[in-house]
Coordinates of C-alpha atoms in Angstrom, one line a residue:
Chain A
M16 CA 3.7 -0.3 0.6
A17 CA 3.9 1.1 -3.1
A18 CA 7.3 2.7 -2.4
Q19 CA 8.8 -0.6 -2.1
N20 CA 8.9 -1.1 -5.8
T21 CA 11.4 2.2 -5.8
L22 CA 14.1 0.6 -4.5
T23 CA 17.4 0.6 -6.0
V24 CA 20.4 -1.6 -5.5
R25 CA 23.1 -2.5 -8.1
G26 CA 22.7 -5.6 -9.7
Q27 CA 21.6 -7.6 -12.4
A28 CA 17.8 -7.8 -13.0
A29 CA 16.2 -11.2 -11.9
G30 CA 16.0 -14.1 -14.1
G31 CA 19.2 -13.1 -16.2
T32 CA 20.7 -16.3 -16.9
P33 CA 19.3 -19.0 -14.6
A34 CA 21.2 -21.9 -16.4
R35 CA 24.6 -20.7 -15.9
R36 CA 23.7 -19.5 -12.2
N37 CA 22.6 -23.2 -11.6
K38 CA 26.0 -24.6 -12.5
G39 CA 27.3 -22.9 -9.6
V40 CA 27.0 -23.7 -5.9
R41 CA 23.3 -23.4 -5.8
N42 CA 21.8 -26.4 -6.8
S43 CA 17.9 -26.9 -6.4
A44 CA 17.2 -27.9 -2.6
K45 CA 14.4 -30.2 -3.0
W46 CA 13.6 -29.9 0.9
A47 CA 12.7 -26.4 0.5
H48 CA 9.6 -27.1 -1.3
L49 CA 8.3 -28.5 1.9
P50 CA 7.9 -25.0 4.0
L51 CA 7.2 -23.3 0.6
V52 CA 4.2 -25.2 0.0
L53 CA 2.9 -24.8 4.0
T54 CA 3.1 -21.2 3.3
T55 CA 1.2 -21.5 0.1
L56 CA -1.5 -23.2 2.3
L57 CA -1.4 -20.9 5.2
L58 CA -1.8 -18.0 2.6
I59 CA -4.3 -19.8 0.5
F60 CA -6.6 -21.0 3.5
P61 CA -8.6 -17.7 4.0
F62 CA -9.8 -17.9 0.6
Y63 CA -10.9 -21.4 1.0
W64 CA -12.4 -20.9 4.2
T65 CA -14.3 -17.7 2.8
V66 CA -15.8 -20.1 0.1
V67 CA -16.7 -22.5 2.7
M68 CA -18.5 -20.1 4.8
A69 CA -20.1 -18.6 2.0
T70 CA -21.6 -21.6 0.5
N71 CA -23.1 -22.8 4.1
T72 CA -25.9 -21.7 6.3
N73 CA -25.2 -19.4 9.2
A74 CA -26.4 -22.3 11.4
D75 CA -23.4 -24.5 9.7
Y76 CA -20.9 -21.9 11.2
Y77 CA -22.0 -22.7 14.5
L78 CA -21.3 -26.5 14.3
T79 CA -18.8 -28.4 16.1
P80 CA -16.5 -30.0 14.5
P81 CA -16.8 -27.0 12.0
K82 CA -17.6 -27.8 8.5
V83 CA -14.5 -28.0 6.0
V84 CA -16.3 -28.6 2.9
P85 CA -18.2 -26.3 0.4
G86 CA -22.2 -26.4 0.9
T87 CA -25.0 -25.9 -1.5
H88 CA -26.3 -22.5 -0.1
L89 CA -24.0 -20.1 -2.3
L90 CA -26.9 -18.7 -4.3
E91 CA -29.1 -17.8 -1.4
N92 CA -26.7 -16.3 0.5
I93 CA -25.6 -13.9 -2.7
S94 CA -29.4 -13.1 -2.8
S95 CA -29.1 -12.0 0.7
V96 CA -26.0 -9.9 -0.3
L97 CA -28.0 -8.4 -3.1
T98 CA -31.1 -7.5 -1.0
S99 CA -28.8 -6.1 2.1
I100 CA -26.6 -3.8 0.2
N101 CA -26.9 -2.1 -3.2
F102 CA -24.0 -4.6 -4.5
F103 CA -24.1 -4.2 -8.2
G104 CA -24.5 -0.4 -7.7
S105 CA -21.4 -0.3 -5.3
M106 CA -19.4 -2.3 -7.6
A107 CA -20.2 0.1 -10.6
N108 CA -19.2 2.7 -8.6
T109 CA -15.6 1.0 -7.6
A110 CA -15.0 0.3 -11.2
I111 CA -15.7 3.9 -12.3
V112 CA -13.3 4.9 -9.7
A113 CA -10.8 2.5 -10.3
V114 CA -10.6 2.6 -14.2
S115 CA -10.8 6.4 -14.1
V116 CA -8.0 6.7 -11.5
T117 CA -6.0 4.2 -13.4
V118 CA -6.2 5.6 -17.1
L119 CA -5.6 9.3 -15.3
V120 CA -2.4 8.1 -13.4
L121 CA -1.0 6.4 -16.4
F122 CA -1.5 9.2 -18.6
L123 CA -0.6 12.2 -16.5
D124 CA 2.4 10.4 -14.7
S125 CA 4.1 8.8 -17.8
M126 CA 3.9 12.5 -19.5
A127 CA 5.5 14.2 -16.3
A128 CA 7.8 11.7 -15.9
F129 CA 9.1 11.8 -19.6
A130 CA 9.6 15.6 -18.9
F131 CA 11.5 14.8 -15.5
A132 CA 13.4 12.1 -16.9
K133 CA 14.8 13.4 -20.5
Y134 CA 14.7 17.5 -20.2
D135 CA 16.3 20.0 -18.4
F136 CA 14.1 22.9 -17.7
P137 CA 14.1 25.8 -15.1
A138 CA 13.0 24.9 -11.5
K139 CA 12.8 21.1 -12.2
K140 CA 15.0 20.0 -9.5
F141 CA 12.6 22.2 -7.1
L142 CA 9.5 20.9 -8.7
F143 CA 10.7 17.1 -8.5
G144 CA 11.8 17.5 -4.6
L145 CA 8.4 19.1 -3.6
M146 CA 6.9 15.7 -5.4
L147 CA 9.0 13.6 -3.3
A148 CA 8.3 15.6 -0.1
F149 CA 4.4 15.4 -0.7
F150 CA 5.1 11.5 -1.3
M151 CA 6.2 11.3 2.3
V152 CA 3.8 13.4 4.4
P153 CA 1.1 10.8 5.7
A154 CA -2.3 11.0 4.1
Q155 CA -4.1 11.6 7.2
L156 CA -2.7 14.9 7.9
S157 CA -4.8 16.5 5.2
T158 CA -8.2 14.3 5.4
V159 CA -10.2 16.6 7.5
P160 CA -9.6 19.9 5.4
Q161 CA -9.7 18.0 2.2
Y162 CA -13.3 16.9 3.5
I163 CA -14.1 20.3 4.3
T164 CA -12.9 21.4 0.7
M165 CA -15.2 18.9 -0.7
T166 CA -18.2 20.4 1.2
H167 CA -17.3 23.4 0.1
I168 CA -17.2 22.7 -3.7
G169 CA -20.0 20.3 -3.4
W170 CA -18.3 17.2 -4.3
V171 CA -19.1 15.3 -1.0
G172 CA -20.8 12.0 -1.8
T173 CA -19.7 12.3 -5.7
L174 CA -17.3 9.8 -7.3
Q175 CA -15.1 12.9 -8.6
A176 CA -14.2 13.3 -4.8
L177 CA -12.3 9.8 -5.3
I178 CA -11.0 10.2 -8.5
V179 CA -9.3 13.6 -8.8
P180 CA -7.4 13.6 -5.7
A181 CA -5.9 10.4 -6.5
A182 CA -4.9 11.4 -10.1
A183 CA -2.0 13.2 -8.3
N184 CA 0.2 10.2 -7.8
A185 CA 3.8 11.1 -6.5
F186 CA 4.9 7.4 -6.5
G187 CA 3.9 6.7 -9.9
I188 CA 5.8 9.8 -11.4
F189 CA 8.8 8.8 -9.6
W190 CA 8.5 5.0 -10.7
M191 CA 8.0 5.9 -14.2
R192 CA 10.8 8.6 -14.1
Q193 CA 12.9 5.8 -13.1
Y194 CA 11.6 3.4 -16.1
I195 CA 12.0 6.0 -18.7
S196 CA 15.5 7.1 -17.9
T197 CA 16.6 3.7 -18.3
A198 CA 14.3 2.3 -20.8
I199 CA 14.8 5.1 -23.6
P200 CA 17.8 5.9 -25.0
D201 CA 18.8 9.5 -25.6
E202 CA 19.9 8.5 -29.3
I203 CA 16.2 7.7 -30.2
L204 CA 14.9 11.1 -29.1
D205 CA 17.8 12.9 -30.8
A206 CA 16.9 11.0 -33.8
A207 CA 13.4 12.0 -33.4
V208 CA 14.3 15.8 -32.9
V209 CA 16.2 15.6 -36.3
D210 CA 13.0 14.5 -37.9
G211 CA 11.1 17.3 -36.2
C212 CA 9.2 15.7 -33.4
G213 CA 8.4 18.0 -30.6
F214 CA 7.9 17.0 -26.7
F215 CA 4.2 15.5 -27.5
R216 CA 4.8 13.8 -30.4
Q217 CA 7.8 12.2 -28.8
Y218 CA 6.0 10.9 -26.1
V219 CA 3.1 9.6 -28.0
L220 CA 5.1 8.1 -30.6
I221 CA 8.4 7.1 -29.0
V222 CA 7.9 7.0 -25.2
L223 CA 4.3 5.4 -25.0
P224 CA 5.1 2.2 -27.0
V225 CA 8.3 1.6 -25.1
I226 CA 7.2 1.8 -21.5
R227 CA 4.1 -0.5 -21.8
P228 CA 5.6 -3.0 -19.4
G229 CA 6.2 -0.2 -17.0
L230 CA 2.7 1.2 -17.4
A231 CA 1.2 -2.7 -17.1
F232 CA 2.5 -2.8 -13.4
L233 CA 1.8 0.9 -12.5
G234 CA -1.7 0.3 -13.9
I235 CA -2.4 -3.0 -11.8
Y236 CA -0.9 -1.4 -8.8
T237 CA -3.0 1.8 -9.1
F238 CA -6.1 -0.2 -10.2
V239 CA -5.8 -2.5 -7.0
A240 CA -5.2 0.3 -4.8
A241 CA -8.2 2.0 -5.8
W242 CA -10.5 -0.9 -5.8
N243 CA -9.3 -1.7 -2.3
D244 CA -9.4 2.2 -0.9
Y245 CA -11.5 2.3 2.2
V246 CA -10.6 5.0 4.5
W247 CA -11.5 8.1 2.1
P248 CA -14.4 6.5 0.2
L249 CA -15.5 6.0 4.0
I250 CA -15.5 9.6 4.9
V251 CA -16.7 11.3 1.8
L252 CA -19.4 8.7 0.4
I253 CA -22.4 9.9 2.4
N254 CA -25.0 8.6 0.4
P255 CA -26.2 5.0 0.5
D256 CA -26.6 4.8 -3.0
M257 CA -22.9 6.0 -4.0
L258 CA -20.9 4.0 -1.7
T259 CA -18.0 1.8 -3.0
L260 CA -17.8 -1.8 -2.7
Q261 CA -15.3 -1.8 0.4
V262 CA -17.5 0.5 2.2
A263 CA -20.7 -1.2 1.4
L264 CA -19.2 -4.4 2.5
S265 CA -18.0 -3.3 5.8
Q266 CA -21.7 -2.3 6.2
L267 CA -23.0 -5.3 5.5
N268 CA -20.4 -6.6 8.3
A269 CA -21.8 -4.3 10.7
T270 CA -25.5 -4.8 10.1
R271 CA -25.7 -8.4 9.5
N272 CA -22.6 -9.2 11.9
T273 CA -24.2 -12.3 13.2
D274 CA -24.8 -13.9 9.6
Y275 CA -21.2 -15.0 8.7
A276 CA -22.5 -16.9 5.7
V277 CA -24.0 -13.8 4.0
V278 CA -20.9 -11.6 5.1
M279 CA -18.6 -14.1 3.7
A280 CA -20.7 -14.5 0.5
G281 CA -20.4 -10.6 0.2
A282 CA -16.7 -10.7 0.8
L283 CA -16.4 -13.4 -2.0
L284 CA -18.2 -11.6 -4.5
A285 CA -15.9 -8.5 -3.6
I286 CA -12.5 -10.1 -4.1
V287 CA -13.3 -12.5 -7.0
P288 CA -13.2 -9.9 -9.7
L289 CA -9.9 -8.4 -8.0
I290 CA -8.4 -11.8 -7.9
V291 CA -9.4 -12.4 -11.7
V292 CA -7.8 -9.5 -12.9
F293 CA -4.6 -10.2 -10.9
L294 CA -4.7 -13.7 -12.0
L295 CA -4.9 -12.5 -15.6
F296 CA -1.9 -10.1 -15.3
S297 CA -0.2 -11.9 -12.8
K298 CA 3.0 -12.9 -14.6
Q299 CA 3.4 -9.5 -16.1
F300 CA 3.0 -8.1 -12.3
V301 CA 5.3 -10.5 -11.0
A302 CA 8.1 -10.1 -13.4
D303 CA 7.8 -6.1 -13.6
S304 CA 7.6 -5.7 -9.6
V305 CA 10.7 -8.0 -9.5
K306 CA 12.4 -5.9 -11.9
G307 CA 11.3 -2.7 -10.6
A308 CA 12.7 -3.6 -7.0
V309 CA 16.3 -4.3 -8.4
R310 CA 16.7 -1.6 -11.0
Chain B
M29 CA 17.4 5.1 -1.5
S30 CA 20.6 6.9 -2.0
S31 CA 20.8 10.3 -3.7
A32 CA 23.2 8.9 -6.4
S33 CA 20.3 6.7 -7.6
L34 CA 17.8 9.5 -7.5
D35 CA 20.0 11.6 -9.6
R36 CA 20.8 9.1 -11.9
G37 CA 18.0 10.4 -14.4
F38 CA 19.4 13.9 -14.1
R39 CA 22.8 12.7 -15.1
R40 CA 21.6 11.5 -18.8
S41 CA 19.4 14.6 -18.9
R42 CA 20.8 16.9 -21.7
S43 CA 21.8 20.5 -21.4
R44 CA 19.8 21.3 -24.5
P45 CA 16.3 20.3 -24.9
P46 CA 15.5 18.2 -27.8
G47 CA 13.1 20.0 -30.2
T48 CA 15.1 23.3 -30.2
T49 CA 17.7 24.6 -32.5
P50 CA 20.9 25.6 -31.2
A51 CA 20.0 29.0 -32.3
A52 CA 17.2 28.9 -30.4
G53 CA 19.0 28.0 -27.2
N54 CA 20.5 31.5 -26.8
R55 CA 17.4 32.6 -25.1
R56 CA 17.1 30.9 -21.7
S57 CA 13.3 32.1 -21.3
P58 CA 11.3 29.4 -19.5
L59 CA 8.5 30.0 -21.8
R60 CA 10.6 27.8 -24.3
F61 CA 9.7 24.9 -22.0
W62 CA 6.2 25.3 -22.2
P63 CA 5.4 21.4 -23.0
Q64 CA 7.4 20.2 -19.9
Y65 CA 5.5 22.6 -18.0
V66 CA 2.2 21.6 -19.3
A67 CA 3.3 17.9 -18.8
V68 CA 4.1 18.2 -15.1
S69 CA 1.4 20.7 -14.4
P70 CA -1.6 18.4 -13.7
F71 CA 0.3 16.9 -10.7
F72 CA 1.1 20.2 -9.1
L73 CA -2.6 21.7 -10.0
I74 CA -4.1 18.6 -8.0
F75 CA -1.2 18.7 -5.2
A76 CA -1.9 22.5 -4.7
A77 CA -5.6 21.7 -4.4
F78 CA -5.8 18.7 -2.7
G79 CA -2.2 18.2 -0.9
L80 CA -0.9 21.6 -0.2
F81 CA -3.9 23.7 0.5
P82 CA -5.2 21.0 2.8
L83 CA -1.8 20.8 4.9
G84 CA -1.8 24.3 5.7
F85 CA -5.7 24.2 6.5
S86 CA -5.0 21.6 8.9
A87 CA -2.3 23.5 10.6
W88 CA -4.7 26.4 11.1
L89 CA -7.7 24.3 12.2
A90 CA -5.2 22.6 14.8
F91 CA -5.5 26.2 16.6
H92 CA -9.2 26.2 16.4
R93 CA -12.3 24.8 17.6
W94 CA -14.8 23.8 15.2
D95 CA -17.6 21.3 14.6
G96 CA -18.4 22.1 11.1
V97 CA -21.6 23.9 12.0
N98 CA -21.2 26.2 14.6
P99 CA -18.7 29.5 14.3
V100 CA -15.0 29.0 14.3
T101 CA -13.5 29.7 17.6
F102 CA -9.6 30.3 18.2
A103 CA -8.1 28.0 20.9
G104 CA -4.5 28.6 20.5
L105 CA -2.5 25.8 21.7
D106 CA -5.3 24.4 24.0
Q107 CA -5.6 21.4 21.4
F108 CA -2.2 20.6 21.5
R109 CA -1.8 21.0 25.5
F110 CA -5.0 18.4 25.6
L111 CA -3.5 16.1 23.3
L112 CA -0.2 16.0 25.4
E113 CA -2.5 15.1 28.6
D114 CA -5.0 12.9 26.5
A115 CA -4.8 9.6 27.9
T116 CA -6.6 7.8 25.3
F117 CA -4.3 9.3 22.6
R118 CA -1.5 7.9 24.8
K119 CA -3.0 4.6 24.8
A120 CA -3.7 4.8 21.1
V121 CA 0.2 5.6 20.7
V122 CA 1.1 2.6 22.8
N123 CA -1.3 0.3 20.9
T124 CA 0.2 1.3 17.8
I125 CA 3.5 0.7 18.4
I126 CA 2.8 -2.7 20.2
I127 CA 0.8 -3.8 17.1
W128 CA 3.5 -2.6 14.8
I129 CA 6.2 -4.3 16.7
M130 CA 4.5 -7.5 16.9
A131 CA 3.4 -7.5 13.3
T132 CA 6.6 -6.4 11.6
V133 CA 9.4 -8.4 13.3
P134 CA 8.1 -11.7 13.0
M135 CA 6.7 -10.8 9.3
L136 CA 10.2 -9.6 8.1
A137 CA 12.0 -12.4 9.6
M138 CA 9.7 -15.0 7.8
S139 CA 9.9 -13.0 4.7
L140 CA 13.3 -13.6 4.5
A141 CA 13.0 -17.0 5.2
I142 CA 10.6 -17.5 2.6
A143 CA 12.9 -15.7 0.1
A144 CA 15.7 -17.8 0.9
M145 CA 13.4 -21.0 0.4
L146 CA 12.3 -19.5 -3.0
N147 CA 15.9 -18.6 -4.1
A148 CA 17.1 -22.3 -3.3
V149 CA 14.1 -24.1 -5.5
R150 CA 14.1 -24.2 -9.3
R151 CA 10.7 -25.6 -9.9
F152 CA 7.3 -23.7 -9.5
R153 CA 8.6 -20.4 -8.9
T154 CA 6.2 -18.2 -10.5
F155 CA 3.4 -20.4 -8.8
Y156 CA 4.8 -19.6 -5.2
Q157 CA 5.2 -15.7 -6.3
V158 CA 1.8 -15.6 -7.5
V159 CA 0.3 -17.2 -4.5
L160 CA 2.4 -15.0 -2.0
F161 CA 1.2 -11.8 -4.0
L162 CA -2.5 -12.8 -3.9
P163 CA -2.9 -11.4 -0.1
S164 CA -1.6 -8.1 -0.9
V165 CA -4.1 -7.3 -3.6
T166 CA -7.1 -8.9 -1.5
S167 CA -9.2 -6.0 0.0
I168 CA -8.5 -5.3 3.7
V169 CA -12.3 -5.0 4.4
A170 CA -12.8 -8.8 3.2
I171 CA -9.6 -10.0 5.1
A172 CA -10.9 -8.2 8.4
I173 CA -14.2 -9.9 8.1
F174 CA -12.6 -13.1 7.6
F175 CA -10.3 -13.0 10.7
K176 CA -13.2 -11.7 12.6
A177 CA -14.9 -14.9 11.9
I178 CA -12.2 -17.5 12.3
F179 CA -11.1 -15.7 15.5
N180 CA -14.7 -15.4 17.1
N181 CA -14.5 -16.1 20.7
Q182 CA -17.0 -18.8 21.0
V183 CA -17.4 -20.8 17.6
G184 CA -14.1 -19.6 15.7
V185 CA -12.4 -22.3 13.8
V186 CA -9.4 -21.1 15.6
N187 CA -10.8 -22.1 19.1
Q188 CA -12.4 -25.2 17.8
V189 CA -9.0 -26.5 16.6
L190 CA -7.5 -25.5 20.1
E191 CA -10.1 -27.2 21.8
G192 CA -9.7 -30.1 19.4
I193 CA -6.4 -30.7 20.7
G194 CA -7.2 -30.3 24.5
L195 CA -6.3 -26.9 24.8
P196 CA -8.5 -24.2 26.2
G197 CA -10.3 -21.8 24.0
V198 CA -9.2 -18.1 24.1
E199 CA -11.3 -15.0 24.0
W200 CA -9.4 -13.6 21.0
L201 CA -11.6 -10.5 20.3
N202 CA -11.9 -9.5 24.2
G203 CA -8.2 -9.2 25.5
Y204 CA -5.8 -6.6 25.8
W205 CA -3.0 -8.8 24.3
T206 CA -5.1 -11.1 22.2
I207 CA -6.7 -8.4 20.4
K208 CA -3.4 -7.2 19.3
I209 CA -2.3 -10.5 18.5
V210 CA -5.3 -11.0 15.9
L211 CA -4.2 -7.8 14.2
A212 CA -0.8 -8.3 14.2
T213 CA -1.5 -11.9 12.6
L214 CA -3.8 -10.3 10.1
M215 CA -1.1 -7.6 9.0
T216 CA 1.4 -10.7 8.7
W217 CA -0.6 -12.6 6.8
Q218 CA -1.3 -9.9 4.1
W219 CA 2.2 -8.5 3.7
V220 CA 4.9 -11.5 4.3
G221 CA 4.6 -12.9 0.9
Y222 CA 4.8 -9.3 -0.8
N223 CA 8.1 -8.5 1.2
A224 CA 9.2 -11.9 0.5
I225 CA 9.2 -11.3 -3.1
I226 CA 11.1 -7.9 -2.7
Y227 CA 13.7 -9.5 -0.6
F228 CA 13.7 -12.6 -3.3
A229 CA 14.4 -9.9 -6.1
G230 CA 17.5 -9.0 -3.8
L231 CA 18.9 -12.1 -3.5
Q232 CA 18.8 -12.8 -7.3
A233 CA 20.7 -9.9 -7.6
I234 CA 23.7 -11.3 -5.5
S235 CA 26.2 -12.7 -7.9
T236 CA 26.9 -16.3 -7.5
E237 CA 30.6 -15.6 -7.4
V238 CA 30.5 -14.2 -3.8
Y239 CA 28.8 -17.2 -2.6
E240 CA 31.5 -19.5 -4.6
A241 CA 34.4 -17.7 -2.9
A242 CA 32.6 -18.0 0.4
K243 CA 32.3 -21.9 0.0
L244 CA 36.1 -21.9 -1.0
D245 CA 36.7 -20.3 2.3
G246 CA 34.8 -23.0 4.1
A247 CA 31.8 -21.0 5.1
G248 CA 28.7 -23.3 6.2
A249 CA 25.1 -22.4 5.2
L250 CA 24.4 -20.4 8.3
R251 CA 27.8 -18.5 8.2
T252 CA 27.2 -17.6 4.5
F253 CA 23.8 -16.5 5.5
V254 CA 24.7 -14.3 8.3
S255 CA 28.0 -13.2 6.8
I256 CA 27.1 -12.6 3.0
T257 CA 23.6 -12.9 2.5
V258 CA 22.2 -10.5 5.1
P259 CA 24.8 -7.8 4.6
L260 CA 24.2 -7.8 0.9
L261 CA 20.6 -7.5 1.6
R262 CA 20.8 -4.5 4.0
P263 CA 19.6 -1.6 1.9
I264 CA 16.5 -3.9 1.0
I265 CA 15.7 -4.7 4.5
L266 CA 16.2 -1.3 5.6
F267 CA 13.7 -0.2 3.2
T268 CA 11.3 -2.8 4.0
V269 CA 11.5 -1.6 7.7
V270 CA 11.0 2.0 6.9
V271 CA 7.9 1.3 4.6
S272 CA 6.5 -0.9 7.3
T273 CA 6.9 1.5 9.9
I274 CA 5.1 4.0 7.8
G275 CA 2.3 1.6 7.0
G276 CA 2.3 0.3 10.5
M277 CA 2.1 4.0 12.0
Q278 CA -1.0 4.6 10.0
T279 CA -2.8 1.4 10.9
F280 CA -6.7 2.1 10.5
A281 CA -8.8 -0.4 8.4
E282 CA -8.0 -3.5 10.5
P283 CA -9.3 -2.4 13.8
Q284 CA -12.0 -0.4 12.3
V285 CA -13.6 -3.6 10.4
L286 CA -12.6 -6.0 12.9
F287 CA -14.7 -4.0 15.7
G288 CA -17.1 -2.0 13.3
S289 CA -20.0 -3.8 14.2
N290 CA -19.5 -3.6 18.3
A291 CA -22.2 -1.0 18.4
S292 CA -22.6 -1.3 22.2
I293 CA -19.8 1.1 22.6
N294 CA -18.5 3.7 19.9
P295 CA -18.2 1.6 16.7
N296 CA -14.7 3.3 16.2
S297 CA -13.3 2.8 19.7
G298 CA -11.0 0.0 18.7
G299 CA -13.1 -3.0 20.6
P300 CA -13.1 -4.0 24.2
G301 CA -10.9 -2.2 26.4
Q302 CA -9.9 0.1 23.2
A303 CA -7.2 -2.6 22.8
G304 CA -7.4 -2.2 19.0
L305 CA -7.7 1.8 19.2
T306 CA -4.8 3.0 16.8
M307 CA -3.8 6.6 16.2
V308 CA -5.6 7.0 13.3
L309 CA -8.9 5.4 13.9
Y310 CA -8.7 7.8 17.3
F311 CA -8.2 10.5 14.7
Y312 CA -11.1 9.3 12.7
Q313 CA -13.5 8.9 15.8
Q314 CA -12.8 12.6 17.0
A315 CA -12.8 14.4 13.4
F316 CA -15.9 12.4 12.1
N317 CA -17.8 10.8 15.0
N318 CA -17.5 13.7 17.2
N319 CA -17.2 16.3 14.7
N320 CA -14.4 17.6 16.6
Y321 CA -12.4 19.1 13.4
G322 CA -9.8 21.1 15.2
Y323 CA -8.9 18.6 17.6
G324 CA -8.8 16.0 14.8
A325 CA -6.4 18.0 12.9
A326 CA -4.4 18.4 16.3
I327 CA -4.1 14.8 16.4
A328 CA -3.1 14.4 12.6
Y329 CA 0.0 16.5 13.5
G330 CA 0.4 14.3 16.8
V331 CA 0.3 11.1 14.4
F332 CA 2.8 13.0 12.1
A333 CA 5.3 14.0 14.7
V334 CA 5.2 10.0 16.0
I335 CA 6.1 8.9 12.7
A336 CA 8.8 11.6 12.2
V337 CA 10.5 10.3 15.5
F338 CA 10.3 6.8 14.2
A339 CA 11.5 7.7 10.6
L340 CA 14.5 9.7 12.3
L341 CA 15.2 6.5 14.6
N342 CA 15.6 4.2 11.8
W343 CA 17.7 6.8 10.2
R344 CA 19.9 7.3 13.3
L345 CA 20.0 3.4 13.6
T346 CA 21.4 2.8 9.9
A347 CA 23.6 5.8 10.3
R348 CA 25.1 4.1 13.4
S349 CA 25.4 0.5 12.1
E350 CA 26.9 2.0 8.9
K351 CA 30.4 3.1 10.5

């Protein structure tokens, strides 16, 4: 779904002059809150129900009518999760992968995007087009040979098998290029050249400080995608001690499929860190994605 | 995405790179641009190793038989011939298309309605936006486990509610259509808010003058929506359709987790009657359960062909309605 943010339409960015806009025909329609609240409840319900199931026993799950309030068995369910799978180990693996991928993508993509946005160099258009083409090829076309490549270089079951391929992020370069070409005025770069700044000093001293909002959005997006990645880790991580959270969680689901209380406690443990990260940065995230969409 | 918008960055780029004096600009040696090449090379090096090379290797594999252990044997067009006659692959293609339609059409309609509501209210907007985003950042594994629990055939809360209001329970995870309904509901739940935010961004960009003019001309709310809002949102709507198509054609984790514990048959078979077997799940099953790498590669190219057909269809439909 990444590509949705690259959308380009002509127009004003969101949140321009709300006061003036409101004086026009569109007054606040209070009735619209009702469907919005209903939608909100439907979207939040799974999170609430996960809490209900994770805090009761598996026997409670089979009650009629169902329990609708949280119970008191959260701690024992969590301890069952911790004995069934290597939860903290897989969470540490997931964190290592997600942080490494995010740092690499932010650094490599913004630097490449700067070159693509502000410089002309031989074969630039060809290279950029090649990158865009790669962006559109479905991932599973190369899954089998990628796996074979990993067996040959001895990376199967290692975390770098997840980190290194994910560092080549065409969407990130494309998005950052759009951002840099509008956010950085050429005049500043010209002034920097007069002061004797080369490419890399311009990147560090001028570009990086200015594009921080763009980096924030790309960073959260990349982090979430890496944290939730499922297919490739499922294929390439064969050692039970080296799983990522999503794969470990799916195995908990597969082996303990009757104990819903434990499985849901595991699901809860796995989504809480992500929700916390998201809520911490959500204002930035929402604002930047909306800006990115109408840019 | 128009080519104009892609070129916008190029327009601003300079004929002479900063950091070079005019005197040095006389020589056009590419070596002068080494910092730029250094900056873009990490992507292309990784891309070559883990993107381009595997693509070519995949193409080669599709013409061979290999289980990863025994020697590779040449198969010619056999795998592709088998793919065309493979009833299971055909079933997977049909499943994927049905689930995609069942998920995408109601989802995008709901997204548009939610975006219109969000545009109409003034308070709590940020709160609504955060909640709308929340499902899209939640892991698909946790979501699939949750849906498996509430749609449980016997004791799931959905059936309990149905029986509570006097309706018969439904064997959700057993039937050909009900499995697809559960999968489509799951995908709708996860992405409806995200698309609504994208539409909302588009609505914000429509100037109030257009609406004022429509009001002066006596257009009602419905007429305004059909004649102004939807046409002006067209590029965004088309874009969400294209992205949902590519995403829907690659559906994998949803059925894999939903039926992953169904070990009585193959855990990657897509549930009872293979009703949830999608193209990518079938690919995974052949390549990594059966170690049939060559056939897996052939399926991957089959998936690619199906996506290409749909992308082309999208493009043709838009090109026609453009006139």
